[in-house]
Amino acid sequence: MKLKALFAALAAVWMASSALAEDMKMAVTTSFANSGLADVLLPQIAEDTGIEVHLLIVGTGQALRLGQAGDVDAVLVHARAAEEAFVAEGSGTHRREIMYNDFVVIGPAADPAKIAGSGSAADALRAIEGAKAAFVSRGDDSGTHKKELSLWASADVAPEGDWYRAVGAGMGAALNTASGMNAYILSDRASWLKFGNKGDLALLYAGDPVLFNQYAYMPVNPAKHPHVNIDAATKLEAWLTGDTAHKLIDDYRINGEKLFTFNATAQ
């Protein structure tokens, strides 16, 4: 009898914990995943909220398409114009800023295009094109790719030719290609700091305000996709904009360097 009672008690505990657990799917950028921050946040989210967040790691463009199709409950991406269009078309309920870092231009330590000390990001890209120095583009409709294309446009340069290689890959894979080719590349700072295969590459240019890199969270609209878990998405938003997330995001460092700055505001 005692054994039966023990099994019954264990079953009750398991059922209670199962009832408290809640799953949701969130599409996130490869740059966010590559940073390692998710490994810090997700266990704490599960502990504090009971929500098990399953990440679909893709570029920003694909993340937004997953949201448009109702294949995820929320998205966390970094391309403001595309995010605002996502909300305007009714695919997302709203856009909430969470944290930021910046984009940086990585390249061979010898800097054959002499971009270090450039007056602006546009000047740096013009120098790369002028030298026909090898440049690797993600070419994957990600937030980083969108930013890169906007920078070429602002530099009044059409990137094309043998020196320009679009790889259609995530940030880590693109950095690996740049390392193998000893080429220039635009990266978010977090991915660069986390990247372990730096080879002869170095951070050569940063600091232009145009390189600001904001990450935002958007729940998928249940009016368009009634099956989405809007309750979990709403709870997650409250957590991501709260004090615990603030501290974890601001304290996250690699080799003493800060990767993200929390900037969520009250809503």
GROMACS .gro file of N, CA and C in nm, residues 22-88:
model
  201
   22GLU      N    1   0.446   2.533  -1.979
   22GLU     CA    2   0.379   2.588  -2.097
   22GLU      C    3   0.483   2.606  -2.206
   23ASP      N    4   0.450   2.563  -2.325
   23ASP     CA    5   0.543   2.573  -2.437
   23ASP      C    6   0.504   2.687  -2.529
   24MET      N    7   0.604   2.752  -2.586
   24MET     CA    8   0.579   2.848  -2.692
   24MET      C    9   0.697   2.848  -2.787
   25LYS      N   10   0.672   2.892  -2.910
   25LYS     CA   11   0.775   2.898  -3.013
   25LYS      C   12   0.806   3.044  -3.047
   26MET      N   13   0.935   3.074  -3.052
   26MET     CA   14   0.977   3.210  -3.087
   26MET      C   15   1.083   3.203  -3.195
   27ALA      N   16   1.063   3.277  -3.301
   27ALA     CA   17   1.163   3.288  -3.408
   27ALA      C   18   1.262   3.397  -3.369
   28VAL      N   19   1.390   3.363  -3.372
   28VAL     CA   20   1.495   3.459  -3.335
   28VAL      C   21   1.604   3.459  -3.441
   29THR      N   22   1.682   3.564  -3.441
   29THR     CA   23   1.789   3.578  -3.540
   29THR      C   24   1.908   3.489  -3.505
   30THR      N   25   1.985   3.455  -3.606
   30THR     CA   26   2.106   3.377  -3.581
   30THR      C   27   2.205   3.458  -3.498
   31SER      N   28   2.204   3.590  -3.512
   31SER     CA   29   2.297   3.672  -3.434
   31SER      C   30   2.264   3.665  -3.285
   32PHE      N   31   2.135   3.662  -3.252
   32PHE     CA   32   2.095   3.648  -3.111
   32PHE      C   33   2.137   3.511  -3.059
   33ALA      N   34   2.111   3.407  -3.137
   33ALA     CA   35   2.147   3.272  -3.093
   33ALA      C   36   2.298   3.256  -3.083
   34ASN      N   37   2.372   3.310  -3.181
   34ASN     CA   38   2.518   3.297  -3.180
   34ASN      C   39   2.583   3.368  -3.062
   35SER      N   40   2.517   3.467  -3.007
   35SER     CA   41   2.574   3.545  -2.898
   35SER      C   42   2.589   3.466  -2.769
   36GLY      N   43   2.507   3.360  -2.754
   36GLY     CA   44   2.508   3.283  -2.630
   36GLY      C   45   2.414   3.336  -2.525
   37LEU      N   46   2.351   3.452  -2.550
   37LEU     CA   47   2.262   3.510  -2.449
   37LEU      C   48   2.140   3.421  -2.423
   38ALA      N   49   2.091   3.352  -2.527
   38ALA     CA   50   1.975   3.264  -2.509
   38ALA      C   51   2.002   3.156  -2.405
   39ASP      N   52   2.126   3.109  -2.399
   39ASP     CA   53   2.162   3.005  -2.303
   39ASP      C   54   2.153   3.056  -2.159
   40VAL      N   55   2.163   3.186  -2.144
   40VAL     CA   56   2.149   3.248  -2.012
   40VAL      C   57   2.003   3.276  -1.980
   41LEU      N   58   1.929   3.326  -2.079
   41LEU     CA   59   1.791   3.370  -2.054
   41LEU      C   60   1.691   3.256  -2.042
   42LEU      N   61   1.699   3.157  -2.131
   42LEU     CA   62   1.593   3.056  -2.138
   42LEU      C   63   1.574   2.976  -2.010
   43PRO      N   64   1.681   2.930  -1.944
   43PRO     CA   65   1.658   2.857  -1.819
   43PRO      C   66   1.591   2.943  -1.712
   44GLN      N   67   1.627   3.071  -1.706
   44GLN     CA   68   1.566   3.159  -1.607
   44GLN      C   69   1.420   3.188  -1.641
   45ILE      N   70   1.390   3.200  -1.771
   45ILE     CA   71   1.251   3.218  -1.813
   45ILE      C   72   1.167   3.099  -1.769
   46ALA      N   73   1.219   2.978  -1.792
   46ALA     CA   74   1.146   2.857  -1.752
   46ALA      C   75   1.125   2.853  -1.602
   47GLU      N   76   1.228   2.889  -1.526
   47GLU     CA   77   1.217   2.886  -1.380
   47GLU      C   78   1.118   2.989  -1.328
   48ASP      N   79   1.121   3.109  -1.386
   48ASP     CA   80   1.038   3.218  -1.334
   48ASP      C   81   0.893   3.212  -1.383
   49THR      N   82   0.872   3.163  -1.505
   49THR     CA   83   0.738   3.170  -1.566
   49THR      C   84   0.675   3.035  -1.594
   50GLY      N   85   0.755   2.929  -1.594
   50GLY     CA   86   0.703   2.798  -1.633
   50GLY      C   87   0.692   2.781  -1.784
   51ILE      N   88   0.742   2.878  -1.860
   51ILE     CA   89   0.733   2.872  -2.006
   51ILE      C   90   0.862   2.812  -2.064
   52GLU      N   91   0.846   2.707  -2.142
   52GLU     CA   92   0.958   2.651  -2.216
   52GLU      C   93   0.957   2.715  -2.356
   53VAL      N   94   1.054   2.800  -2.381
   53VAL     CA   95   1.060   2.872  -2.508
   53VAL      C   96   1.145   2.792  -2.607
   54HIS      N   97   1.083   2.752  -2.717
   54HIS     CA   98   1.153   2.678  -2.821
   54HIS      C   99   1.190   2.775  -2.932
   55LEU      N  100   1.320   2.786  -2.961
   55LEU     CA  101   1.368   2.884  -3.057
   55LEU      C  102   1.377   2.826  -3.197
   56LEU      N  103   1.329   2.903  -3.295
   56LEU     CA  104   1.353   2.875  -3.436
   56LEU      C  105   1.454   2.979  -3.482
   57ILE      N  106   1.576   2.934  -3.510
   57ILE     CA  107   1.688   3.025  -3.533
   57ILE      C  108   1.708   3.045  -3.683
   58VAL      N  109   1.674   3.165  -3.729
   58VAL     CA  110   1.677   3.198  -3.872
   58VAL      C  111   1.716   3.344  -3.887
   59GLY      N  112   1.728   3.391  -4.010
   59GLY     CA  113   1.749   3.532  -4.033
   59GLY      C  114   1.621   3.611  -4.008
   60THR      N  115   1.633   3.742  -3.995
   60THR     CA  116   1.517   3.826  -3.965
   60THR      C  117   1.405   3.810  -4.068
   61GLY      N  118   1.440   3.808  -4.196
   61GLY     CA  119   1.337   3.794  -4.299
   61GLY      C  120   1.257   3.666  -4.283
   62GLN      N  121   1.328   3.555  -4.260
   62GLN     CA  122   1.259   3.427  -4.242
   62GLN      C  123   1.181   3.425  -4.112
   63ALA      N  124   1.234   3.487  -4.006
   63ALA     CA  125   1.162   3.494  -3.878
   63ALA      C  126   1.028   3.565  -3.895
   64LEU      N  127   1.030   3.673  -3.969
   64LEU     CA  128   0.905   3.747  -3.992
   64LEU      C  129   0.808   3.667  -4.078
   65ARG      N  130   0.860   3.591  -4.174
   65ARG     CA  131   0.772   3.507  -4.255
   65ARG      C  132   0.710   3.395  -4.172
   66LEU      N  133   0.785   3.342  -4.076
   66LEU     CA  134   0.728   3.242  -3.985
   66LEU      C  135   0.615   3.304  -3.903
   67GLY      N  136   0.634   3.428  -3.861
   67GLY     CA  137   0.527   3.497  -3.788
   67GLY      C  138   0.407   3.523  -3.876
   68GLN      N  139   0.430   3.564  -3.999
   68GLN     CA  140   0.320   3.590  -4.092
   68GLN      C  141   0.237   3.464  -4.117
   69ALA      N  142   0.303   3.349  -4.115
   69ALA     CA  143   0.235   3.222  -4.139
   69ALA      C  144   0.172   3.165  -4.013
   70GLY      N  145   0.198   3.227  -3.898
   70GLY     CA  146   0.145   3.175  -3.772
   70GLY      C  147   0.217   3.050  -3.725
   71ASP      N  148   0.342   3.032  -3.769
   71ASP     CA  149   0.419   2.913  -3.732
   71ASP      C  150   0.493   2.930  -3.600
   72VAL      N  151   0.494   3.052  -3.547
   72VAL     CA  152   0.554   3.080  -3.417
   72VAL      C  153   0.459   3.170  -3.339
   73ASP      N  154   0.484   3.183  -3.210
   73ASP     CA  155   0.400   3.266  -3.124
   73ASP      C  156   0.453   3.408  -3.110
   74ALA      N  157   0.582   3.427  -3.136
   74ALA     CA  158   0.644   3.559  -3.126
   74ALA      C  159   0.774   3.559  -3.205
   75VAL      N  160   0.823   3.679  -3.232
   75VAL     CA  161   0.952   3.692  -3.300
   75VAL      C  162   1.038   3.794  -3.226
   76LEU      N  163   1.169   3.771  -3.230
   76LEU     CA  164   1.266   3.865  -3.173
   76LEU      C  165   1.371   3.888  -3.280
   77VAL      N  166   1.370   4.009  -3.340
   77VAL     CA  167   1.453   4.035  -3.458
   77VAL      C  168   1.514   4.175  -3.450
   78HIS      N  169   1.585   4.215  -3.557
   78HIS     CA  170   1.654   4.344  -3.554
   78HIS      C  171   1.657   4.411  -3.691
   79ALA      N  172   1.542   4.450  -3.739
   79ALA     CA  173   1.533   4.526  -3.865
   79ALA      C  174   1.407   4.612  -3.855
   80ARG      N  175   1.422   4.733  -3.806
   80ARG     CA  176   1.306   4.813  -3.765
   80ARG      C  177   1.202   4.834  -3.875
   81ALA      N  178   1.245   4.870  -3.995
   81ALA     CA  179   1.148   4.896  -4.101
   81ALA      C  180   1.064   4.772  -4.130
   82ALA      N  181   1.129   4.655  -4.135
   82ALA     CA  182   1.056   4.530  -4.160
   82ALA      C  183   0.965   4.496  -4.043
   83GLU      N  184   1.009   4.526  -3.922
   83GLU     CA  185   0.926   4.500  -3.803
   83GLU      C  186   0.801   4.588  -3.805
   84GLU      N  187   0.818   4.714  -3.838
   84GLU     CA  188   0.704   4.805  -3.840
   84GLU      C  189   0.604   4.764  -3.948
   85ALA      N  190   0.655   4.715  -4.061
   85ALA     CA  191   0.566   4.666  -4.166
   85ALA      C  192   0.491   4.541  -4.119
   86PHE      N  193   0.558   4.455  -4.044
   86PHE     CA  194   0.499   4.333  -3.988
   86PHE      C  195   0.381   4.368  -3.898
   87VAL      N  196   0.397   4.469  -3.815
   87VAL     CA  197   0.288   4.512  -3.726
   87VAL      C  198   0.178   4.582  -3.807
   88ALA      N  199   0.218   4.669  -3.900
   88ALA     CA  200   0.121   4.745  -3.979
   88ALA      C  201   0.029   4.655  -4.060
   0.00000   0.00000   0.00000
